[in-house]
Amino acid sequence: MRTWSSVTLPRVPGTPPPLRLYDTATGRLRPTAPGRTARMYVCGITPYDATHLGHAATYLAFDLVHRAWLDAGIDVHYVQNVTDIDEPLLERAERDQDDWIVLGLRETALFREDMEALRVLPPRHFVGAVESIPEIVEVIAKLLADGAAYRAEDPEYADIYFDHTVTGKFGYESNYDHETMARLFAERGGDPDRPGKHDPLDALLWRCARPGEPSWESELGPGRPGWHIECSAIAVNRLGMTFDVQGGGSDLIFPHHEFSAAHAEAQTGVHPFARHYVHAGMIGLDGEKMSKSRGNLVFVSRLRADGVDPSTIRLALFSGHYRTDRAWTAALLSEAEARLSRWQEAASLPAGPAAEPTVVRLREHLADDLDTPRALAALDAWVADALRRDGTDPAAPALIRSAVDALLGIVLQ
Ligand code: ZN
């Protein structure tokens, strides 16, 4: 699939400290230790609706990871998928009397536009599920041959399921107890009550073709892949095992990331799938999680159409920490607008206080598990001094503009 356009980042003098991120699997803040190339996979959208601020917050958090590594002189191999065949897409197409292919293409195009407008650095590989079906089938066939997967005992639809106990490490990523796993599996697209499974927690790998549903011919018989195996195959085939960061929203901790990891580990015999499992918090509106089912979505494209500067959206979301669940409010947006205008005013002055110590603090806060609230506060302090005409360094405003652009993706005109 075609990815989106990149932007040229200014080089900022100096060297950042190594990036440390909170890892869900170990429950600890640990340094990301990439070699010359950092490898990151972030779960992409199911393209049945426009990009809302919850999505934006997640992709912006991992954009900061991407930028921090580039700032450290590390090459970044970033992969993201598009789940362009799945139940929600088919259900929406059915509801709206739309063609699921057209719906998927239209929403993926809008997602690219939103990402470009937000200046999110593009993945090197932006991969659709449909175009990956042959490689996904290959992985499922191997899991079946190795006894890690089985056919449901159902004479009509012998769907293929993954035996979640096969690696002996299931649960290490989420650290949830069995009761929590069972609850979340049922809530988030699992099928615990499906007859013919060996265990209620086993996840679908291949759904045999049903009348009226899209399906693909394969050595497994006609059908379509499950969601977790899609990400697992796409990631392993491009990044290899034990890549640096597996990312997504916190609602993907279980079952999605647990199963993606287990599938890959069962297939390759290598542990772990990823060195870090990194999760962004949820964005709420009026005290509730922003979600499709509640119908309380704020779309990036809507804000753009209303003339909101994408840098304002970045500043508003960065005013909270990426891991915390937080609320989107009108006040948050107006505070971000006021902050952006102060920053722009200070950055356009002919001189300011020396900027190097502020750049050092900005890098330190970002390297500390993307602590954007403190990073923004460090910049606020420089801006306040500059606006008091405290400084005489003519190079300072340009250095601040470069650092804010390269590290936060925010453009000060
Ligand atoms: Zn995924």
Short mmCIF file of C-alpha atoms and ligand atoms in Angstrom, two decimals:
data_model
loop_
_atom_site.label_atom_id
_atom_site.label_comp_id
_atom_site.label_asym_id
_atom_site.label_seq_id
_atom_site.Cartn_x
_atom_site.Cartn_y
_atom_site.Cartn_z
CA MET A 1 0.00 0.00 0.00
CA ARG A 2 1.20 3.50 -0.72
CA THR A 3 2.41 5.31 2.39
CA TRP A 4 2.17 9.09 2.84
CA SER A 5 4.61 11.92 2.21
CA SER A 6 7.40 12.68 4.60
CA VAL A 7 8.74 16.01 5.80
CA THR A 8 12.33 17.22 6.01
CA LEU A 9 13.48 17.54 9.58
CA PRO A 10 16.00 20.16 10.64
CA ARG A 11 19.14 18.87 12.38
CA VAL A 12 19.42 20.06 15.93
CA PRO A 13 22.96 20.44 17.33
CA GLY A 14 23.90 18.22 20.27
CA THR A 15 23.04 14.65 21.24
CA PRO A 16 19.95 13.43 23.10
CA PRO A 17 20.09 10.97 26.01
CA PRO A 18 18.95 7.40 25.16
CA LEU A 19 15.19 7.08 24.90
CA ARG A 20 13.51 5.21 27.78
CA LEU A 21 9.96 3.93 27.43
CA TYR A 22 7.52 2.18 29.75
CA ASP A 23 7.15 -1.48 28.76
CA THR A 24 3.78 -3.07 29.54
CA ALA A 25 5.23 -6.61 29.65
CA THR A 26 7.80 -5.95 32.39
CA GLY A 27 5.98 -3.03 34.01
CA ARG A 28 9.19 -1.03 33.97
CA LEU A 29 10.68 2.02 32.33
CA ARG A 30 13.52 0.64 30.23
CA PRO A 31 15.95 2.10 27.70
CA THR A 32 15.13 1.33 24.12
CA ALA A 33 18.37 -0.19 22.90
CA PRO A 34 18.25 -0.19 19.15
CA GLY A 35 21.28 -0.95 17.07
CA ARG A 36 21.99 1.18 14.05
CA THR A 37 18.38 0.67 12.93
CA ALA A 38 15.43 0.85 15.30
CA ARG A 39 12.49 -1.36 14.37
CA MET A 40 8.95 -0.35 15.30
CA TYR A 41 5.51 -1.74 14.50
CA VAL A 42 2.39 0.25 15.37
CA CYS A 43 -1.04 -1.26 14.78
CA GLY A 44 -2.96 0.68 12.17
CA ILE A 45 -6.57 1.55 11.57
CA THR A 46 -9.56 -0.43 10.41
CA PRO A 47 -10.67 2.00 7.70
CA TYR A 48 -14.42 2.25 8.21
CA ASP A 49 -14.53 5.74 9.69
CA ALA A 50 -12.40 8.87 9.80
CA THR A 51 -9.38 9.36 12.10
CA HIS A 52 -10.57 10.54 15.50
CA LEU A 53 -8.49 12.18 18.21
CA GLY A 54 -7.95 8.87 20.00
CA HIS A 55 -6.18 7.53 16.90
CA ALA A 56 -4.31 10.80 16.48
CA ALA A 57 -3.03 10.69 20.08
CA THR A 58 -1.65 7.17 19.53
CA TYR A 59 0.08 7.90 16.21
CA LEU A 60 1.44 11.19 17.57
CA ALA A 61 2.96 9.40 20.58
CA PHE A 62 4.81 6.94 18.33
CA ASP A 63 5.77 9.81 16.03
CA LEU A 64 7.66 11.24 19.02
CA VAL A 65 9.47 7.90 19.40
CA HIS A 66 10.34 7.99 15.69
CA ARG A 67 11.63 11.56 15.96
CA ALA A 68 13.64 10.89 19.12
CA TRP A 69 15.46 8.01 17.42
CA LEU A 70 16.15 10.09 14.29
CA ASP A 71 17.43 12.89 16.51
CA ALA A 72 19.89 10.37 17.99
CA GLY A 73 21.15 9.53 14.49
CA ILE A 74 19.38 6.13 14.43
CA ASP A 75 17.77 4.88 11.25
CA VAL A 76 14.14 3.88 11.84
CA HIS A 77 12.33 0.99 10.18
CA TYR A 78 8.69 1.71 10.93
CA VAL A 79 5.87 -0.59 9.83
CA GLN A 80 2.14 0.02 10.13
CA ASN A 81 -0.77 -2.07 8.87
CA VAL A 82 -4.26 -1.27 7.64
CA THR A 83 -6.91 -3.82 8.61
CA ASP A 84 -8.75 -3.47 5.32
CA ILE A 85 -10.82 -6.61 5.82
CA ASP A 86 -12.55 -7.25 9.16
CA GLU A 87 -16.00 -7.43 10.76
CA PRO A 88 -16.38 -3.71 11.60
CA LEU A 89 -15.59 -2.71 8.01
CA LEU A 90 -18.12 -5.20 6.60
CA GLU A 91 -20.77 -4.18 9.15
CA ARG A 92 -20.37 -0.48 8.35
CA ALA A 93 -20.48 -1.12 4.60
CA GLU A 94 -23.66 -3.18 5.08
CA ARG A 95 -25.27 -0.50 7.26
CA ASP A 96 -24.52 2.27 4.77
CA GLN A 97 -25.18 0.19 1.64
CA ASP A 98 -21.59 0.89 0.67
CA ASP A 99 -19.03 -1.34 -1.04
CA TRP A 100 -16.53 -2.46 1.64
CA ILE A 101 -13.60 -2.05 -0.79
CA VAL A 102 -14.59 1.50 -1.71
CA LEU A 103 -15.24 2.37 1.95
CA GLY A 104 -11.81 1.04 2.94
CA LEU A 105 -10.00 2.89 0.17
CA ARG A 106 -11.82 6.14 0.92
CA GLU A 107 -11.12 6.07 4.66
CA THR A 108 -7.50 4.99 4.16
CA ALA A 109 -7.00 7.96 1.80
CA LEU A 110 -8.48 10.30 4.43
CA PHE A 111 -6.22 8.77 7.09
CA ARG A 112 -3.16 9.51 4.93
CA GLU A 113 -4.33 13.11 4.52
CA ASP A 114 -4.83 13.47 8.28
CA MET A 115 -1.39 12.01 9.04
CA GLU A 116 0.26 14.31 6.49
CA ALA A 117 -1.56 17.34 7.88
CA LEU A 118 -0.43 16.39 11.40
CA ARG A 119 3.13 15.98 10.08
CA VAL A 120 3.34 12.40 11.32
CA LEU A 121 6.43 10.79 9.78
CA PRO A 122 5.28 7.98 7.49
CA PRO A 123 6.02 4.28 8.03
CA ARG A 124 8.51 2.72 5.62
CA HIS A 125 6.00 -0.07 5.03
CA PHE A 126 2.29 0.72 5.13
CA VAL A 127 0.71 -2.67 4.58
CA GLY A 128 -2.88 -3.75 3.98
CA ALA A 129 -4.30 -7.04 5.29
CA VAL A 130 -5.77 -7.94 1.90
CA GLU A 131 -2.48 -7.58 0.05
CA SER A 132 -0.82 -9.70 2.78
CA ILE A 133 -3.17 -12.68 2.61
CA PRO A 134 -0.65 -15.03 0.89
CA GLU A 135 1.97 -14.44 3.60
CA ILE A 136 -0.63 -14.75 6.38
CA VAL A 137 -1.84 -18.07 4.90
CA GLU A 138 1.74 -19.33 4.89
CA VAL A 139 2.10 -18.61 8.62
CA ILE A 140 -1.24 -20.23 9.49
CA ALA A 141 -0.30 -23.33 7.46
CA LYS A 142 2.93 -23.57 9.44
CA LEU A 143 1.12 -23.21 12.78
CA LEU A 144 -1.31 -25.96 11.72
CA ALA A 145 1.53 -28.25 10.63
CA ASP A 146 3.34 -27.65 13.92
CA GLY A 147 0.28 -28.45 16.03
CA ALA A 148 0.00 -24.89 17.33
CA ALA A 149 -3.32 -24.46 15.52
CA TYR A 150 -6.33 -26.67 14.87
CA ARG A 151 -9.60 -26.85 12.97
CA ALA A 152 -12.77 -26.21 14.99
CA GLU A 153 -14.93 -29.29 15.40
CA ASP A 154 -17.68 -28.00 13.15
CA PRO A 155 -18.66 -29.96 10.03
CA GLU A 156 -19.94 -26.86 8.28
CA TYR A 157 -17.26 -24.25 9.04
CA ALA A 158 -14.01 -25.78 10.25
CA ASP A 159 -12.40 -22.42 11.09
CA ILE A 160 -8.79 -22.49 12.24
CA TYR A 161 -7.93 -21.52 15.82
CA PHE A 162 -4.70 -20.92 17.70
CA ASP A 163 -3.95 -23.02 20.79
CA HIS A 164 -3.07 -20.19 23.19
CA THR A 165 -1.23 -22.54 25.56
CA VAL A 166 1.33 -23.67 23.01
CA THR A 167 4.21 -21.29 23.80
CA GLY A 168 3.88 -21.73 27.57
CA LYS A 169 4.31 -17.95 27.93
CA PHE A 170 0.82 -16.74 27.14
CA GLY A 171 -0.07 -13.76 29.33
CA TYR A 172 3.44 -12.34 29.70
CA GLU A 173 2.65 -9.26 27.62
CA SER A 174 -0.53 -8.09 29.37
CA ASN A 175 0.10 -9.75 32.77
CA TYR A 176 -3.68 -10.03 33.14
CA ASP A 177 -5.18 -12.81 35.23
CA HIS A 178 -7.41 -15.39 33.58
CA GLU A 179 -10.64 -13.69 34.59
CA THR A 180 -9.57 -10.37 33.09
CA MET A 181 -8.41 -12.08 29.90
CA ALA A 182 -11.74 -13.90 29.58
CA ARG A 183 -13.68 -10.67 30.05
CA LEU A 184 -11.60 -8.61 27.61
CA PHE A 185 -11.55 -11.40 25.02
CA ALA A 186 -15.36 -11.39 24.99
CA GLU A 187 -15.57 -7.58 24.96
CA ARG A 188 -13.02 -7.02 22.22
CA GLY A 189 -14.05 -9.18 19.30
CA GLY A 190 -13.23 -12.66 20.67
CA ASP A 191 -15.66 -15.61 20.38
CA PRO A 192 -15.43 -17.52 23.69
CA ASP A 193 -18.74 -19.32 23.13
CA ARG A 194 -18.00 -20.59 19.65
CA PRO A 195 -18.66 -24.36 19.69
CA GLY A 196 -15.88 -26.64 18.50
CA LYS A 197 -12.97 -24.73 20.07
CA HIS A 198 -10.61 -26.54 22.43
CA ASP A 199 -10.56 -23.59 24.85
CA PRO A 200 -12.77 -20.47 25.04
CA LEU A 201 -9.65 -18.22 24.90
CA ASP A 202 -8.25 -19.64 21.64
CA ALA A 203 -8.23 -16.98 18.92
CA LEU A 204 -9.38 -17.18 15.33
CA LEU A 205 -6.67 -17.50 12.67
CA TRP A 206 -8.72 -18.31 9.55
CA ARG A 207 -12.44 -17.90 9.02
CA CYS A 208 -13.83 -20.23 6.39
CA ALA A 209 -15.89 -18.54 3.68
CA ARG A 210 -19.56 -17.93 4.51
CA PRO A 211 -22.15 -17.12 1.86
CA GLY A 212 -22.16 -13.41 1.02
CA GLU A 213 -18.83 -12.70 2.75
CA PRO A 214 -15.62 -11.79 0.95
CA SER A 215 -13.12 -14.66 0.87
CA TRP A 216 -9.85 -15.65 -0.75
CA GLU A 217 -8.80 -18.98 -2.19
CA SER A 218 -5.87 -20.56 -0.38
CA GLU A 219 -4.30 -23.84 0.62
CA LEU A 220 -6.38 -23.55 3.82
CA GLY A 221 -9.55 -23.43 1.76
CA PRO A 222 -11.47 -20.25 0.88
CA GLY A 223 -11.72 -17.77 3.75
CA ARG A 224 -10.14 -14.73 5.37
CA PRO A 225 -7.63 -14.15 8.16
CA GLY A 226 -8.22 -13.17 11.78
CA TRP A 227 -6.92 -9.85 13.04
CA HIS A 228 -4.07 -10.85 15.39
CA ILE A 229 -2.35 -13.11 12.85
CA GLU A 230 -2.46 -10.27 10.34
CA CYS A 231 -0.26 -8.00 12.47
CA SER A 232 1.91 -10.91 13.57
CA ALA A 233 2.77 -11.99 10.00
CA ILE A 234 3.20 -8.46 8.64
CA ALA A 235 5.53 -7.49 11.51
CA VAL A 236 7.70 -10.63 11.49
CA ASN A 237 8.11 -10.67 7.71
CA ARG A 238 9.38 -7.08 7.65
CA LEU A 239 11.05 -6.52 11.00
CA GLY A 240 12.06 -10.01 12.11
CA MET A 241 11.65 -11.15 15.71
CA THR A 242 12.62 -9.23 18.84
CA PHE A 243 12.13 -5.86 17.22
CA ASP A 244 12.29 -2.75 19.36
CA VAL A 245 8.76 -1.45 19.88
CA GLN A 246 5.30 -2.94 19.37
CA GLY A 247 2.89 -0.06 19.82
CA GLY A 248 -0.78 0.82 19.92
CA GLY A 249 -3.57 2.11 22.12
CA SER A 250 -4.02 0.58 25.58
CA ASP A 251 -7.16 -1.21 24.35
CA LEU A 252 -4.83 -3.40 22.26
CA ILE A 253 -2.90 -4.79 25.27
CA PHE A 254 -5.28 -7.75 25.33
CA PRO A 255 -6.18 -9.73 23.35
CA HIS A 256 -4.56 -8.18 20.28
CA HIS A 257 -0.93 -7.72 21.32
CA GLU A 258 -0.88 -10.82 23.51
CA PHE A 259 -1.99 -12.98 20.59
CA SER A 260 0.15 -11.23 17.93
CA ALA A 261 3.16 -12.01 20.13
CA ALA A 262 2.07 -15.61 20.86
CA HIS A 263 1.43 -16.34 17.15
CA ALA A 264 4.87 -15.05 16.17
CA GLU A 265 6.64 -16.84 19.02
CA ALA A 266 4.87 -20.14 18.22
CA GLN A 267 5.73 -19.78 14.54
CA THR A 268 9.42 -18.94 14.98
CA GLY A 269 10.32 -20.51 18.33
CA VAL A 270 11.91 -17.16 19.25
CA HIS A 271 10.96 -15.10 22.32
CA PRO A 272 10.08 -12.27 22.62
CA PHE A 273 8.17 -10.88 19.66
CA ALA A 274 9.12 -7.33 20.72
CA ARG A 275 11.51 -5.86 23.28
CA HIS A 276 9.03 -3.20 24.35
CA TYR A 277 5.24 -3.24 24.33
CA VAL A 278 4.23 0.41 24.45
CA HIS A 279 0.67 1.62 24.90
CA ALA A 280 -0.97 5.01 24.59
CA GLY A 281 -3.89 6.03 26.81
CA MET A 282 -7.43 6.64 25.62
CA ILE A 283 -8.85 10.04 24.78
CA GLY A 284 -12.26 10.79 26.27
CA LEU A 285 -14.89 13.37 25.58
CA ASP A 286 -17.17 14.68 28.32
CA GLY A 287 -16.00 12.03 30.75
CA GLU A 288 -16.36 9.04 28.43
CA LYS A 289 -13.88 7.15 26.29
CA MET A 290 -14.03 8.36 22.70
CA SER A 291 -15.31 5.39 20.76
CA LYS A 292 -17.36 4.37 17.82
CA SER A 293 -19.98 2.62 19.90
CA ARG A 294 -20.65 5.72 22.02
CA GLY A 295 -20.77 7.95 18.94
CA ASN A 296 -18.72 10.66 20.68
CA LEU A 297 -15.90 11.02 18.18
CA VAL A 298 -14.02 14.19 17.34
CA PHE A 299 -12.48 13.78 13.90
CA VAL A 300 -9.14 15.24 12.85
CA SER A 301 -10.58 16.03 9.41
CA ARG A 302 -13.46 17.96 11.05
CA LEU A 303 -11.04 20.08 13.10
CA ARG A 304 -8.95 20.72 9.97
CA ALA A 305 -12.07 21.75 8.04
CA ASP A 306 -12.88 24.14 10.90
CA GLY A 307 -9.49 25.79 10.35
CA VAL A 308 -7.70 24.37 13.40
CA ASP A 309 -3.92 24.44 12.88
CA PRO A 310 -2.58 20.85 13.11
CA SER A 311 0.21 22.16 15.37
CA THR A 312 -2.54 23.15 17.82
CA ILE A 313 -3.87 19.59 17.80
CA ARG A 314 -0.36 18.34 18.59
CA LEU A 315 0.07 20.84 21.42
CA ALA A 316 -3.34 20.03 22.89
CA LEU A 317 -2.65 16.28 22.93
CA PHE A 318 0.94 16.71 24.15
CA SER A 319 -0.22 18.76 27.14
CA GLY A 320 -1.10 15.41 28.75
CA HIS A 321 1.17 12.37 29.09
CA TYR A 322 0.72 9.81 26.32
CA ARG A 323 0.11 6.93 28.74
CA THR A 324 -2.68 8.61 30.70
CA ASP A 325 -6.32 8.42 29.74
CA ARG A 326 -7.34 12.02 29.28
CA ALA A 327 -10.18 14.18 28.10
CA TRP A 328 -10.53 16.31 25.01
CA THR A 329 -12.28 19.58 25.83
CA ALA A 330 -12.90 22.91 24.14
CA ALA A 331 -10.70 24.49 26.82
CA LEU A 332 -7.81 22.18 25.92
CA LEU A 333 -7.99 23.36 22.32
CA SER A 334 -8.19 27.06 23.21
CA GLU A 335 -5.28 26.73 25.67
CA ALA A 336 -3.23 25.07 22.92
CA GLU A 337 -4.12 27.87 20.51
CA ALA A 338 -2.97 30.49 23.03
CA ARG A 339 0.24 28.55 23.72
CA LEU A 340 1.02 28.19 20.00
CA SER A 341 0.52 31.89 19.45
CA ARG A 342 2.86 32.77 22.39
CA TRP A 343 5.49 30.36 21.06
CA GLN A 344 5.17 31.83 17.56
CA GLU A 345 5.54 35.35 18.85
CA ALA A 346 8.68 34.46 20.83
CA ALA A 347 10.21 32.44 18.00
CA SER A 348 9.83 35.35 15.58
CA LEU A 349 11.73 37.84 17.77
CA PRO A 350 15.14 39.02 16.51
CA ALA A 351 16.83 37.60 19.65
CA GLY A 352 16.10 35.63 22.79
CA PRO A 353 17.72 34.02 25.81
CA ALA A 354 20.28 31.30 24.99
CA ALA A 355 18.30 28.32 23.70
CA GLU A 356 20.80 25.48 24.25
CA PRO A 357 19.83 24.76 27.90
CA THR A 358 16.15 24.61 26.84
CA VAL A 359 16.97 22.18 24.02
CA VAL A 360 18.84 19.98 26.53
CA ARG A 361 15.81 19.98 28.86
CA LEU A 362 13.42 19.29 25.96
CA ARG A 363 15.48 16.25 24.93
CA GLU A 364 15.77 15.00 28.53
CA HIS A 365 12.03 15.15 29.12
CA LEU A 366 11.21 13.44 25.83
CA ALA A 367 13.79 10.72 26.51
CA ASP A 368 12.08 10.14 29.87
CA ASP A 369 9.11 8.12 28.53
CA LEU A 370 7.96 10.99 26.30
CA ASP A 371 7.21 13.38 29.15
CA THR A 372 5.57 16.00 26.95
CA PRO A 373 3.94 18.02 29.78
CA ARG A 374 7.42 18.81 31.16
CA ALA A 375 8.86 19.30 27.68
CA LEU A 376 6.16 21.88 26.97
CA ALA A 377 6.80 23.54 30.34
CA ALA A 378 10.53 23.89 29.52
CA LEU A 379 9.62 25.63 26.28
CA ASP A 380 7.04 27.82 28.05
CA ALA A 381 9.81 29.04 30.36
CA TRP A 382 12.04 30.03 27.42
CA VAL A 383 9.10 31.71 25.69
CA ALA A 384 8.19 33.71 28.80
CA ASP A 385 11.78 34.98 29.11
CA ALA A 386 11.97 35.77 25.40
CA LEU A 387 8.70 37.72 25.51
CA ARG A 388 10.07 39.78 28.42
CA ARG A 389 12.90 40.68 26.00
CA ASP A 390 15.33 39.04 28.42
CA GLY A 391 17.68 37.61 25.84
CA THR A 392 20.18 38.96 23.36
CA ASP A 393 21.17 35.79 21.49
CA PRO A 394 20.21 36.33 17.84
CA ALA A 395 20.51 32.59 17.05
CA ALA A 396 18.17 31.47 19.85
CA PRO A 397 14.74 31.85 18.14
CA ALA A 398 15.89 29.82 15.11
CA LEU A 399 17.31 27.07 17.33
CA ILE A 400 14.02 26.83 19.24
CA ARG A 401 12.09 26.69 15.94
CA SER A 402 14.32 23.83 14.70
CA ALA A 403 14.08 21.84 17.94
CA VAL A 404 10.30 22.23 18.20
CA ASP A 405 9.94 21.19 14.55
CA ALA A 406 12.31 18.18 14.68
CA LEU A 407 11.35 16.80 18.10
CA LEU A 408 7.68 17.75 18.52
CA GLY A 409 6.59 18.14 14.89
CA ILE A 410 5.28 21.62 15.61
CA VAL A 411 5.93 24.40 13.09
CA LEU A 412 6.40 27.93 14.41
CA GLN A 413 5.84 30.35 11.53
ZN ZN B 1 -2.13 -4.97 15.25
#
